[in-house]
């Protein structure tokens, strides 16, 4: 094995010094980038852990050339002000969910997840090899940020309700937390939709200010304690078949990075994007069974009829929303074209296989 | 933004030299590891590209401290001798598919993919958060190697046939290429199973030495030209619902690495594991449609009855194979327990969602 020390002993040091002195920019004189990272999530739990672990990996791999210091939502700025903080340079990087920044851009909601859109595996295919990253970055670049997908929850649950939902009529008049395009669809069915930050969800349910909420999936929802205030847990997560958590980086800070550090962030994000999905996938059913057995949660299917109502409203409303501005239109058309080929392929692969093993 | 040069100008160099001289192991005097990587695949195509891109990423990120030099199958040693080469130290790392090394270990086949086992997303959950990596590494460690999953093909196709397969009886007497546990099942149904390396598959089909083959999925099979010799393309890939491509590293070489380089390889592999899956997922249907439209390939479903025969044989034969040695038993039991919870969860998530969007 050809293993040798780059520099060893006094002779090596002398040689290195001579080399360093004869060039104006020696290899060791690289810039150090110190970044503040602010998140829309709490310090603990799967999402807080994901950004903390990502930062730890990057800090070690970059050997001091790039340092990420992470602040949880509220430590530096409130959770939903993370994007502002990155735009105005208070932080260099933020972490949250694209649809949290809907106030900045209608199109950004489509980056999160599209109701009846793509599964996590399909969404990754779209992001990395289907033009998804490019069109998403058009949206983020217009807001002065660079986008990196840094996590996926996988298929979410349909939501927590205090009462049974048997038909569309049962939704009317409910006050329900649901961000993104799913919320727009519920809104069109007579629901008063609110977008409460995570930290306030439980208290607003307890006080009766809100009647129900979607959150993520069992692996996260169990620790969040939603079973204490809601009994009924609905599937499937038609509104978020796979939700991205986003890293957004101040464009000036991104542009100052050397290419190898950009690549390290990019591939590091891909690793932690995959890890978060794997973690949700591994823990969801274990947590779901605990919710059912230990906390008497009732697992319910929305039913074919109600799912049909959601789908019909999605088919009507989403193209309408997408038609309002050019970036929304572009990302919507990209997603729809990609979904067509994914649905076809899933018939011969995942869906056919899942059927075969039953 | 606090951006500063670590060392700049002559004063900086002098200070660095002083610091280096006063400590026996200065930060810049880290070891350089130069590794030879040998693969079981060709230089081109998705698999050859994946290991080449992974190596490029690592070489850049490690800044010269770890260098991977990749040789395609046959360049240094024949494809199926990659594992020997890593064991005997000719190479430090190899890249292939776990079931290629069946001659070394019965248990290693279970690392690839188990017939009627896990989807790619479920397999990643098992690997990273369900004990899969640990039990797989027990198997590789016993062979003197460290294992890193470095790619997933996703759900494969059931295979290429020259004639229609309508019932189990049509399989009898066929000479068919299928490695791994799927091959054992076909063998028990009267098929003569062969394990031809990729480079010889097309010629042995053309010469009539083999009647058919499974390969991977449309994205790879199109360029491989199998449509030239086989007309019928079957789904689903019950035998390989998601197949891992493996990196295996000589244990001595692995143990000599500094912890941060181990972590870089680990997370880099996770990124490229996810990338390969995304690439297959993005390209499979496009390639499948080309096979059908441009090359008159006939896409066929095995049919519920034949799938039932395969499943019954799998249920009988796989526990029997797994019972032969303790490592096979351990990995099989881990997979079976994990599959149980995955099948349950998929009913409320992926499967329910895929159904909802139809």
XYZ file of C-alpha atoms in Angstrom:
716
model
C 0.000 0.000 0.000
C 1.401 3.343 -1.014
C 0.945 5.350 2.098
C 3.210 8.283 2.748
C 3.225 11.375 4.872
C 2.835 14.594 2.951
C 5.280 16.365 5.213
C 7.185 14.688 7.997
C 9.955 15.869 10.241
C 11.938 19.078 10.217
C 13.093 18.688 6.611
C 9.476 18.544 5.472
C 8.565 21.673 7.389
C 11.508 23.536 5.912
C 10.539 22.431 2.407
C 6.943 23.504 2.974
C 8.057 26.899 4.209
C 10.254 27.402 1.178
C 7.377 26.417 -1.099
C 4.956 28.699 0.768
C 7.351 31.628 0.580
C 7.857 31.304 -3.163
C 4.135 31.550 -4.035
C 1.870 34.475 -3.144
C -1.122 32.196 -2.327
C -0.031 28.945 -0.711
C -2.582 26.107 -0.457
C -2.966 26.624 3.280
C -3.904 30.307 2.966
C -7.528 29.662 2.025
C -10.347 31.910 3.206
C -12.406 30.989 6.265
C -16.159 31.411 6.000
C -18.059 31.679 9.250
C -21.789 31.333 8.737
C -24.717 31.835 11.035
C -27.551 29.391 10.341
C -31.046 30.157 11.616
C -33.908 27.693 11.492
C -37.696 27.657 11.550
C -37.728 24.581 13.784
C -37.050 23.732 17.405
C -33.656 22.590 18.665
C -34.745 18.995 19.274
C -36.627 16.439 17.237
C -35.831 15.018 13.793
C -35.715 18.390 12.012
C -33.569 20.143 14.617
C -31.254 17.128 14.705
C -30.942 17.058 10.919
C -29.574 20.595 10.583
C -27.332 20.126 13.638
C -25.859 16.901 12.234
C -25.449 18.418 8.785
C -23.550 21.368 10.279
C -21.354 19.034 12.316
C -20.471 17.042 9.201
C -19.692 20.146 7.116
C -17.615 21.744 9.859
C -15.472 18.651 10.180
C -15.144 18.006 6.438
C -14.286 21.638 5.630
C -11.459 21.603 8.204
C -12.153 25.119 9.390
C -12.608 26.700 5.966
C -16.395 26.818 6.424
C -18.030 26.918 9.826
C -21.785 26.697 10.353
C -23.156 27.831 13.699
C -26.794 26.798 14.081
C -29.481 28.730 15.963
C -32.882 27.086 16.459
C -36.082 29.009 15.715
C -36.463 31.817 18.250
C -32.871 31.795 19.467
C -31.728 34.439 17.014
C -34.900 35.420 15.145
C -38.452 34.020 15.308
C -38.981 30.797 13.274
C -40.874 32.409 10.401
C -38.377 35.276 10.095
C -35.531 32.972 9.114
C -35.860 33.876 5.453
C -35.734 37.622 6.167
C -32.651 37.092 8.309
C -30.863 35.356 5.425
C -32.002 37.931 2.897
C -30.740 40.853 4.989
C -27.466 39.123 5.914
C -28.151 38.656 9.660
C -27.605 34.980 8.894
C -25.884 33.410 5.896
C -28.044 30.280 5.823
C -31.526 29.293 6.925
C -33.411 26.034 7.314
C -37.160 25.537 7.100
C -39.847 24.464 4.650
C -40.344 26.224 1.301
C -44.060 26.933 1.824
C -43.239 28.877 4.992
C -41.951 31.601 2.638
C -45.174 31.916 0.668
C -45.318 35.609 1.622
C -42.161 36.075 -0.470
C -43.250 34.059 -3.502
C -46.340 32.157 -4.592
C -44.157 29.825 -6.647
C -42.086 28.702 -3.664
C -45.001 26.602 -2.352
C -44.566 24.251 -5.314
C -41.025 23.458 -4.164
C -42.320 21.959 -0.893
C -44.689 19.401 -2.299
C -47.671 19.502 -4.617
C -50.972 17.950 -3.532
C -51.371 14.657 -5.423
C -47.858 15.303 -6.805
C -44.720 13.231 -6.314
C -43.560 10.681 -3.743
C -40.227 11.379 -2.040
C -38.336 9.070 -4.389
C -39.946 10.710 -7.399
C -39.312 14.178 -5.991
C -35.599 13.424 -5.601
C -35.543 12.204 -9.201
C -37.160 15.489 -10.238
C -34.774 17.589 -8.138
C -31.496 15.964 -9.167
C -32.217 14.637 -12.647
C -35.475 16.184 -13.807
C -34.742 19.916 -13.735
C -36.313 20.443 -10.289
C -33.240 21.941 -8.662
C -32.775 24.374 -11.526
C -36.331 25.710 -11.540
C -36.404 25.806 -7.717
C -33.213 27.829 -7.745
C -34.724 30.282 -10.198
C -37.369 30.941 -7.547
C -34.860 31.244 -4.674
C -32.359 33.278 -6.727
C -35.083 35.836 -7.427
C -35.314 36.217 -3.629
C -31.534 36.601 -3.219
C -30.937 33.032 -2.029
C -29.441 29.754 -3.187
C -31.584 26.655 -2.522
C -30.457 23.212 -1.393
C -32.953 20.460 -0.556
C -31.883 19.301 2.915
C -34.426 16.748 4.035
C -37.639 15.080 3.115
C -40.366 13.951 5.486
C -41.709 11.390 3.046
C -45.425 10.874 2.776
C -47.102 12.867 5.519
C -50.303 12.073 7.373
C -53.542 13.809 6.410
C -53.895 15.512 9.770
C -55.239 15.537 13.303
C -58.939 16.216 13.924
C -61.051 16.501 17.047
C -64.067 14.978 15.325
C -64.614 12.446 12.585
C -64.587 13.734 9.013
C -66.875 11.584 6.894
C -67.687 13.921 4.041
C -66.707 17.322 2.652
C -69.578 18.900 4.608
C -67.877 18.014 7.907
C -64.983 20.303 6.975
C -67.092 23.462 6.675
C -66.416 26.018 9.389
C -63.409 24.191 10.833
C -60.367 26.222 11.817
C -57.475 24.091 10.603
C -53.716 24.574 10.378
C -52.369 23.616 6.966
C -49.671 25.566 5.118
C -49.035 25.480 1.399
C -51.198 24.441 -1.513
C -53.088 21.866 0.568
C -54.295 24.753 2.709
C -55.581 26.571 -0.362
C -57.623 23.503 -1.288
C -59.084 23.130 2.217
C -59.820 26.868 2.191
C -61.850 26.472 -0.987
C -63.918 23.802 0.796
C -65.026 26.186 3.551
C -62.215 25.629 6.053
C -60.663 28.642 7.793
C -57.006 27.877 7.179
C -54.315 29.154 9.536
C -50.530 28.786 9.372
C -49.440 28.561 13.011
C -45.697 28.050 13.701
C -44.848 24.668 15.221
C -44.200 26.001 18.708
C -47.729 27.400 19.015
C -49.691 24.525 17.481
C -50.362 22.557 20.668
C -51.419 25.587 22.734
C -53.753 26.911 20.046
C -55.380 23.474 19.819
C -55.689 23.269 23.603
C -57.269 26.729 23.815
C -59.730 25.883 21.055
C -58.402 28.647 18.792
C -57.751 25.919 16.211
C -59.835 22.754 15.627
C -57.171 20.602 14.063
C -53.846 20.527 12.304
C -51.730 18.686 9.870
C -48.193 18.325 11.125
C -45.808 15.796 9.609
C -45.985 12.072 10.249
C -46.097 9.752 13.271
C -42.321 9.824 13.904
C -42.485 13.550 14.615
C -46.111 13.881 15.699
C -45.766 11.430 18.609
C -43.202 13.567 20.456
C -45.139 16.691 19.541
C -48.011 15.477 21.747
C -50.874 16.196 19.356
C -52.692 13.073 20.582
C -53.372 14.957 23.816
C -55.802 17.300 22.067
C -56.919 15.391 18.951
C -58.229 11.831 18.760
C -58.545 11.235 15.028
C -55.491 10.775 12.819
C -56.239 10.706 9.093
C -54.418 9.294 6.056
C -53.290 9.577 3.302
C -51.279 12.799 3.165
C -52.724 13.801 -0.201
C -51.698 17.413 0.474
C -48.003 16.625 1.061
C -46.999 13.334 -0.515
C -43.374 14.209 0.291
C -42.245 17.468 1.806
C -38.873 19.038 1.344
C -37.086 20.910 4.104
C -35.031 23.658 2.538
C -31.635 25.164 3.149
C -31.479 28.696 1.760
C -28.191 30.537 1.547
C -27.636 34.238 1.086
C -26.541 34.556 -2.559
C -23.585 36.826 -1.752
C -22.329 34.346 0.841
C -22.838 31.460 -1.612
C -21.017 33.267 -4.400
C -18.021 33.923 -2.126
C -17.519 30.202 -1.522
C -14.800 28.297 -3.350
C -16.135 25.658 -5.772
C -15.062 22.696 -3.647
C -16.981 24.068 -0.646
C -20.059 24.601 -2.817
C -19.769 20.966 -3.884
C -19.294 19.843 -0.274
C -22.484 21.667 0.777
C -24.324 20.298 -2.235
C -23.374 16.629 -1.704
C -23.557 16.936 2.088
C -27.110 18.232 1.698
C -27.919 15.276 -0.564
C -26.689 12.870 2.112
C -28.753 14.545 4.851
C -31.730 14.893 2.516
C -31.653 11.095 2.162
C -30.937 10.497 5.866
C -33.958 12.438 7.098
C -36.244 10.524 4.757
C -34.744 7.228 5.912
C -35.233 8.233 9.540
C -38.892 9.133 9.040
C -39.441 5.934 7.085
C -37.797 3.812 9.795
C -39.691 5.390 12.679
C -43.130 6.224 11.319
C -44.849 2.903 11.857
C -43.282 2.315 15.274
C -44.556 5.729 16.364
C -47.948 5.137 14.742
C -48.442 1.889 16.646
C -47.560 3.692 19.907
C -50.080 6.411 19.130
C -52.755 3.785 18.558
C -51.896 1.437 21.444
C -50.607 3.772 24.172
C -52.589 6.914 23.391
C -55.861 5.535 21.958
C -55.499 7.492 18.735
C -57.999 6.432 16.072
C -56.369 5.906 12.690
C -58.825 6.805 9.924
C -58.877 6.755 6.129
C -60.428 9.846 4.530
C -62.349 7.496 2.278
C -62.414 7.240 -1.510
C -65.183 9.822 -1.830
C -63.484 12.555 0.186
C -60.114 11.837 -1.458
C -61.940 12.255 -4.776
C -63.263 15.655 -3.621
C -59.736 16.768 -2.635
C -58.342 15.591 -5.958
C -61.045 17.344 -7.970
C -60.450 20.624 -6.104
C -56.672 20.190 -6.586
C -57.144 19.677 -10.330
C -59.222 22.869 -10.545
C -57.421 25.132 -8.110
C -53.726 24.368 -8.576
C -53.530 25.294 -12.289
C -55.413 28.483 -11.377
C -52.852 29.388 -8.666
C -50.021 28.403 -11.003
C -51.402 30.666 -13.731
C -50.938 33.812 -11.648
C -47.212 34.313 -12.248
C -44.569 32.996 -14.671
C -42.411 31.182 -12.085
C -45.413 29.350 -10.603
C -46.443 28.364 -14.101
C -42.967 27.110 -14.957
C -42.536 24.959 -11.846
C -46.099 23.644 -12.048
C -45.646 22.572 -15.672
C -42.332 20.916 -14.816
C -43.956 18.975 -11.964
C -46.997 17.924 -13.998
C -44.880 16.643 -16.900
C -42.619 14.760 -14.515
C -45.535 13.289 -12.568
C -46.997 11.851 -15.766
C -43.922 9.737 -16.429
C -43.570 8.825 -12.728
C -47.155 7.557 -12.441
C -46.609 5.438 -15.551
C -43.349 3.978 -14.212
C -44.738 3.328 -10.722
C -47.366 1.065 -12.287
C -44.574 -1.253 -13.427
C -42.336 -0.813 -10.389
C -43.144 0.371 -6.842
C -46.923 0.051 -7.049
C -46.774 -3.328 -8.844
C -44.150 -4.573 -6.396
C -46.007 -3.432 -3.270
C -49.027 -5.252 -4.627
C -46.945 -8.391 -5.294
C -45.728 -8.799 -1.726
C -49.101 -8.553 -0.025
C -19.353 38.928 7.360
C -16.276 37.772 9.177
C -14.044 36.638 6.369
C -10.340 36.460 7.027
C -7.325 34.715 5.645
C -5.909 32.025 7.884
C -2.367 32.906 6.944
C -1.426 35.809 4.711
C 1.868 37.355 3.802
C 5.377 36.582 5.005
C 4.581 37.221 8.691
C 1.882 34.550 8.528
C 4.252 32.028 6.966
C 6.877 32.701 9.629
C 4.284 32.285 12.382
C 3.078 29.042 10.841
C 6.602 27.714 10.624
C 7.226 28.526 14.266
C 3.998 26.797 15.256
C 4.800 23.770 13.079
C 8.276 23.467 14.559
C 7.025 23.493 18.152
C 4.590 20.591 17.708
C 5.515 17.121 16.491
C 2.305 16.754 14.404
C 1.275 20.067 12.806
C -2.164 20.293 11.179
C -0.681 20.352 7.687
C 1.342 17.172 8.177
C -1.609 14.807 7.736
C -1.176 11.454 6.043
C -2.034 11.013 2.375
C -3.951 7.898 1.471
C -3.771 6.820 -2.152
C -6.313 4.168 -2.946
C -6.857 1.993 -5.974
C -10.550 1.320 -6.641
C -11.532 -1.602 -8.862
C -15.077 -2.203 -10.069
C -17.236 -5.032 -11.367
C -18.850 -2.740 -13.932
C -17.919 -1.109 -17.218
C -16.428 2.371 -17.457
C -19.563 3.940 -18.945
C -23.236 3.830 -18.063
C -24.955 4.796 -14.819
C -22.933 2.449 -12.595
C -19.551 3.362 -14.043
C -20.464 7.045 -13.837
C -21.575 6.718 -10.222
C -18.253 5.437 -8.900
C -16.314 7.913 -11.082
C -18.368 10.861 -9.797
C -18.115 9.655 -6.207
C -14.327 9.435 -6.508
C -14.161 12.908 -8.054
C -16.184 14.341 -5.175
C -14.087 12.634 -2.492
C -10.785 13.611 -4.124
C -11.799 17.258 -4.195
C -13.316 17.318 -0.704
C -10.364 15.516 0.897
C -7.936 18.075 -0.559
C -5.282 15.487 -1.353
C -5.490 13.596 1.935
C -7.414 10.746 0.278
C -7.155 9.979 -3.416
C -9.276 7.382 -5.174
C -8.121 6.149 -8.566
C -10.843 4.138 -10.278
C -10.308 1.182 -12.615
C -13.316 -0.268 -14.449
C -13.942 -4.008 -14.507
C -11.208 -5.704 -16.548
C -8.782 -2.781 -16.511
C -6.923 -4.008 -13.441
C -8.610 -7.313 -12.596
C -11.634 -9.077 -14.127
C -15.037 -7.742 -12.905
C -15.834 -10.632 -10.588
C -12.359 -10.632 -9.043
C -12.780 -7.172 -7.549
C -13.491 -8.579 -4.100
C -10.364 -10.767 -4.145
C -8.304 -7.766 -5.204
C -9.525 -5.767 -2.210
C -9.053 -8.666 0.175
C -5.460 -9.240 -0.909
C -4.597 -5.529 -0.976
C -4.105 -5.167 -4.764
C -6.825 -2.524 -4.441
C -8.011 -0.685 -1.325
C -11.611 -0.340 -2.446
C -14.000 -2.148 -4.782
C -17.401 -1.431 -6.263
C -19.974 -3.971 -7.363
C -23.123 -5.695 -6.130
C -23.172 -7.727 -2.898
C -24.585 -10.883 -4.491
C -21.613 -11.018 -6.876
C -19.596 -12.159 -3.834
C -21.830 -15.093 -3.000
C -18.833 -17.420 -3.358
C -17.365 -15.657 -0.302
C -20.487 -15.672 1.846
C -24.048 -16.955 1.550
C -25.221 -14.144 3.833
C -23.916 -11.393 1.553
C -26.721 -12.039 -0.943
C -29.216 -10.686 1.581
C -27.422 -7.332 1.554
C -28.224 -6.835 -2.159
C -31.960 -7.215 -2.022
C -34.336 -9.881 -0.829
C -37.032 -11.221 -3.167
C -40.371 -9.722 -2.054
C -38.341 -7.709 0.495
C -37.937 -3.941 0.751
C -38.364 -1.032 -1.666
C -35.380 1.296 -2.059
C -36.814 3.834 0.384
C -37.484 1.104 2.925
C -34.042 -0.408 2.363
C -32.368 2.934 3.095
C -34.433 3.195 6.287
C -33.223 -0.287 7.232
C -29.590 0.505 6.381
C -29.272 3.842 8.164
C -31.825 3.596 10.969
C -32.903 -0.024 11.217
C -29.647 -1.845 11.968
C -29.024 -2.814 8.330
C -25.609 -1.204 8.051
C -24.436 -2.862 11.257
C -25.468 -6.394 10.306
C -24.192 -5.911 6.737
C -20.849 -4.795 8.122
C -20.667 -7.884 10.297
C -20.798 -9.885 7.061
C -18.206 -7.733 5.261
C -15.924 -7.476 8.309
C -15.783 -11.271 8.460
C -14.377 -11.086 4.899
C -11.806 -8.431 5.810
C -13.755 -5.499 4.352
C -15.761 -2.470 5.404
C -19.091 -2.005 3.602
C -20.683 1.230 2.381
C -23.905 1.232 0.341
C -23.041 3.324 -2.712
C -26.052 3.213 -4.982
C -29.443 1.706 -5.435
C -31.070 0.750 -8.715
C -34.567 0.991 -7.285
C -37.156 -1.539 -8.339
C -35.706 -3.630 -11.136
C -37.515 -5.258 -14.037
C -38.358 -8.960 -13.920
C -36.174 -9.759 -16.909
C -35.773 -10.233 -20.639
C -37.162 -13.358 -22.309
C -37.118 -14.638 -25.881
C -40.550 -16.220 -25.500
C -43.670 -15.455 -23.529
C -43.854 -16.816 -19.980
C -47.456 -17.505 -19.093
C -47.106 -20.066 -16.331
C -44.445 -21.713 -14.180
C -44.232 -24.573 -16.692
C -42.858 -22.195 -19.357
C -39.781 -21.616 -17.173
C -38.699 -25.259 -17.089
C -35.500 -25.955 -18.998
C -34.695 -22.282 -19.636
C -31.105 -21.133 -19.248
C -31.467 -17.787 -17.506
C -29.021 -15.304 -15.989
C -30.113 -14.209 -12.515
C -27.709 -13.702 -9.617
C -28.645 -13.766 -5.953
C -31.598 -15.213 -4.111
C -33.936 -14.667 -7.066
C -31.741 -17.072 -9.012
C -32.118 -19.692 -6.282
C -35.886 -19.413 -6.570
C -35.848 -19.727 -10.376
C -33.459 -22.667 -10.014
C -35.946 -24.450 -7.775
C -38.552 -24.026 -10.527
C -36.479 -25.946 -13.095
C -34.493 -23.062 -14.587
C -30.766 -23.521 -15.228
C -29.460 -20.399 -13.580
C -26.211 -18.786 -14.684
C -24.378 -15.732 -13.357
C -22.748 -14.188 -16.423
C -20.763 -10.943 -15.925
C -22.346 -7.914 -17.596
C -19.834 -7.709 -20.427
C -20.683 -11.214 -21.658
C -24.471 -11.113 -21.310
C -25.300 -9.849 -24.798
C -22.935 -12.239 -26.603
C -24.140 -15.287 -24.670
C -27.740 -14.364 -25.508
C -26.832 -13.851 -29.171
C -25.061 -17.210 -29.352
C -27.994 -18.976 -27.720
C -25.887 -20.086 -24.745
C -28.417 -18.268 -22.546
C -32.177 -17.914 -23.184
C -32.798 -14.798 -21.186
C -31.532 -12.516 -18.466
C -32.509 -10.140 -15.784
C -30.374 -7.045 -15.864
C -31.421 -3.880 -14.062
C -34.119 -1.535 -15.302
C -34.955 0.330 -18.511
C -32.538 3.236 -17.854
C -29.587 0.854 -17.999
C -31.052 -1.927 -20.133
C -31.754 0.365 -23.117
C -28.081 1.230 -23.658
C -27.127 -2.367 -22.973
C -28.956 -3.397 -26.142
C -30.820 -6.400 -24.727
C -33.818 -5.581 -26.957
C -31.710 -6.785 -29.910
C -31.906 -10.374 -28.712
C -35.002 -10.506 -26.476
C -38.486 -9.260 -27.261
C -40.342 -9.717 -23.996
C -39.674 -7.467 -21.019
C -41.367 -8.587 -17.794
C -42.394 -6.786 -14.596
C -42.438 -6.560 -11.608
C -38.914 -7.119 -10.314
C -40.078 -9.366 -7.481
C -36.540 -10.790 -7.212
C -34.850 -7.405 -6.679
C -37.273 -4.806 -5.387
C -34.287 -2.494 -4.817
C -30.698 -3.490 -5.357
C -27.734 -2.023 -3.576
C -24.401 -1.439 -5.271
C -21.675 -1.888 -2.708
C -18.393 -0.200 -1.929
C -16.083 -2.551 -0.035
C -12.919 -1.287 1.521
C -9.944 -3.313 2.712
C -10.286 -3.258 6.517
C -6.615 -2.346 7.105
C -6.920 0.584 4.701
C -10.197 1.655 6.362
C -8.708 1.448 9.847
C -5.764 3.636 8.831
C -8.084 6.489 7.836
C -8.572 9.460 10.141
C -12.104 9.753 11.544
C -13.034 12.787 9.453
C -12.102 10.942 6.242
C -14.184 7.941 7.330
C -17.098 10.309 7.855
C -16.493 11.955 4.467
C -16.587 8.553 2.730
C -19.662 7.573 4.727
C -21.707 10.705 3.961
C -20.343 10.971 0.421
C -21.525 7.409 -0.184
C -24.943 8.321 1.201
C -25.186 11.202 -1.265
C -24.207 9.015 -4.232
C -26.405 6.187 -2.980
C -29.339 8.607 -3.223
C -28.167 10.118 -6.521
C -28.027 6.801 -8.358
C -31.536 5.912 -7.227
C -32.795 9.328 -8.327
C -31.131 8.896 -11.717
C -32.690 5.485 -12.309
C -36.059 6.801 -11.158
C -35.838 9.824 -13.477
C -34.786 7.845 -16.542
C -36.557 4.505 -16.272
C -39.857 5.419 -17.858
C -38.297 7.514 -20.621
C -36.102 4.546 -21.521
C -39.005 2.110 -21.202
C -41.106 4.118 -23.651
C -38.191 4.168 -26.127
C -37.825 0.393 -25.800
C -41.512 -0.046 -26.556
C -41.849 2.561 -29.317
C -38.467 2.471 -31.080
C -37.484 -1.147 -30.515
C -40.844 -2.945 -30.469
C -40.234 -4.437 -27.036
C -43.305 -6.070 -25.548
C -43.890 -5.041 -21.935
C -45.504 -7.919 -20.019
C -46.830 -8.526 -16.521
C -45.893 -11.934 -15.048
C -49.506 -12.231 -13.952
C -50.972 -12.715 -10.470
C -50.694 -16.498 -10.690
C -47.007 -16.641 -11.578
C -46.171 -13.893 -9.054
C -47.981 -16.077 -6.506
C -45.781 -19.046 -7.469
C -42.617 -16.946 -7.061
C -43.805 -15.662 -3.686
C -44.669 -19.139 -2.430
C -41.246 -20.474 -3.451
C -39.580 -17.438 -1.832
C -41.461 -18.044 1.417
C -40.307 -21.683 1.425
C -36.780 -21.379 0.110
C -35.402 -18.186 1.646
C -35.813 -19.224 5.306
C -34.167 -22.507 4.331
C -31.143 -20.725 2.790
C -31.042 -18.336 5.739
C -31.010 -21.261 8.168
C -27.695 -22.571 6.879
C -25.389 -20.182 8.742
C -25.668 -17.737 11.657
C -24.974 -14.544 9.667
C -27.576 -15.403 7.024
C -30.058 -16.106 9.799
C -29.297 -12.814 11.535
C -29.656 -10.631 8.442
C -32.750 -12.510 7.250
C -34.480 -12.058 10.608
C -33.569 -8.375 10.648
C -35.022 -7.915 7.145
C -38.207 -9.857 7.884
C -38.912 -7.901 11.080
C -38.269 -4.619 9.305
C -40.407 -5.574 6.310
C -43.369 -6.261 8.574
C -43.430 -2.704 9.874
C -42.704 -1.266 6.401
C -45.602 -3.118 4.765
C -47.912 -1.840 7.497
C -46.731 1.759 7.100
C -46.865 1.675 3.289
C -50.574 0.884 3.529
C -51.106 4.291 5.133
C -48.501 6.169 3.105
C -46.909 5.362 -0.264
C -49.375 2.684 -1.375
C -52.424 4.668 -0.181
C -51.069 7.827 -1.793
C -50.237 6.186 -5.131
C -53.773 4.860 -5.145
C -55.187 8.322 -4.339
C -53.630 10.081 -7.317
C -54.798 7.642 -9.965
